[in-house]
Short mmCIF file of C-alpha atoms in Angstrom, two decimals:
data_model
loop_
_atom_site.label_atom_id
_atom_site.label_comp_id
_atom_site.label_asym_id
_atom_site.label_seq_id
_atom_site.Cartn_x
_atom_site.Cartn_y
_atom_site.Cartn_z
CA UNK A 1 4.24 -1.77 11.47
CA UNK A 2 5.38 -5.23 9.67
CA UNK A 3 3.01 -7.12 12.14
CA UNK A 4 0.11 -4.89 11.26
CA UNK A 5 -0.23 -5.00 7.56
CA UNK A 6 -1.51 -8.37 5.95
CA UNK A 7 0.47 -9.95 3.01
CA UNK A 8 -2.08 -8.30 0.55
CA UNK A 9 -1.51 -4.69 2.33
CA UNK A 10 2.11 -5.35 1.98
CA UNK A 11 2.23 -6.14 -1.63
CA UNK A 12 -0.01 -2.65 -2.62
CA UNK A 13 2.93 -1.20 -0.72
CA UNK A 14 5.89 -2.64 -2.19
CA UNK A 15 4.22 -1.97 -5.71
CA UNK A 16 3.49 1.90 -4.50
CA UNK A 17 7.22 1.96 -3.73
CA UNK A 18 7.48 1.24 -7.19
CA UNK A 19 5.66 3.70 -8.04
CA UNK A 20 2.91 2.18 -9.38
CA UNK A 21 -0.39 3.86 -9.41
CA UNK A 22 -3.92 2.41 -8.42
CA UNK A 23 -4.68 1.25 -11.95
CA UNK A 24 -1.02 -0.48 -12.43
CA UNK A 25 -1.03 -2.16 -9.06
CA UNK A 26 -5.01 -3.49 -10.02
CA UNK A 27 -3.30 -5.06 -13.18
CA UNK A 28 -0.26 -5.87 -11.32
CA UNK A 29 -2.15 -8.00 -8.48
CA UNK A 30 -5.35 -8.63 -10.41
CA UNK A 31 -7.60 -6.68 -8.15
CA UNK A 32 -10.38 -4.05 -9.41
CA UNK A 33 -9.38 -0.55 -8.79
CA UNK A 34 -11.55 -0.06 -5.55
CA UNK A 35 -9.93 -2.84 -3.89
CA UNK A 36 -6.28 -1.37 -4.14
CA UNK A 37 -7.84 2.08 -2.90
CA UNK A 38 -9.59 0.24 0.08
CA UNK A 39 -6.35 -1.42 0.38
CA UNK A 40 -4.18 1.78 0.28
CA UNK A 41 -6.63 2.95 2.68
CA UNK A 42 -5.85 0.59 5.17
CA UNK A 43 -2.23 0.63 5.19
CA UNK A 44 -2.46 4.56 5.84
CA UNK A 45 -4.78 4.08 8.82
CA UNK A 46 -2.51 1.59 9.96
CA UNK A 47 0.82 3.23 9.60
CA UNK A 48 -0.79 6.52 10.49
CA UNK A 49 0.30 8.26 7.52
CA UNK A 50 -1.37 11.27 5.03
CA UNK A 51 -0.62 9.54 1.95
CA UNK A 52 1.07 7.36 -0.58
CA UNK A 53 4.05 8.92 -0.17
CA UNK A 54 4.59 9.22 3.74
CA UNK A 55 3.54 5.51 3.63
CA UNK A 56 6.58 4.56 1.65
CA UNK A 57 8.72 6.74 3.04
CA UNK A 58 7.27 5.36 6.70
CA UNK A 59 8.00 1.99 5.10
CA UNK A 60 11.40 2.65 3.99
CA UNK A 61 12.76 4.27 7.09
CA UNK A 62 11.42 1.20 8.87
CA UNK A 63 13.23 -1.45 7.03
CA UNK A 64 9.71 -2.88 6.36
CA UNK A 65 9.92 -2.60 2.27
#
């Protein structure tokens, strides 16, 4: 799943793995709010997963974060 994220994608999830939410990764990465959720969108289409959470997990299990 590496391949499939871009380097933006991949940063939203290494901060959600922080735990960061929407508003503290839009700080963190200076983004506005609706371009993290478009962003966390994306990587849960692309890593077929139901949310933040699974995503991470996915992520983890993976080696990818």
């Amino acid at each position: 799943n590496r391949a499939k994220l871009t380097p933006r994608e991949m940063d939203v999830l290494r901060l959600l793995a922080d735990g960061e939410d929407t508003r503290g990764i839009a700080f963190e990465l200076a983004y506005s709010e609706r371009t993290v959720k478009n962003l966390v969108h994306d990587v849960l289409v692309k890593m077929n997963c139901r949310n933040r959470a699974h995503a991470v997990a996915t992520a983890a299990r993976q080696g990818v974060i």
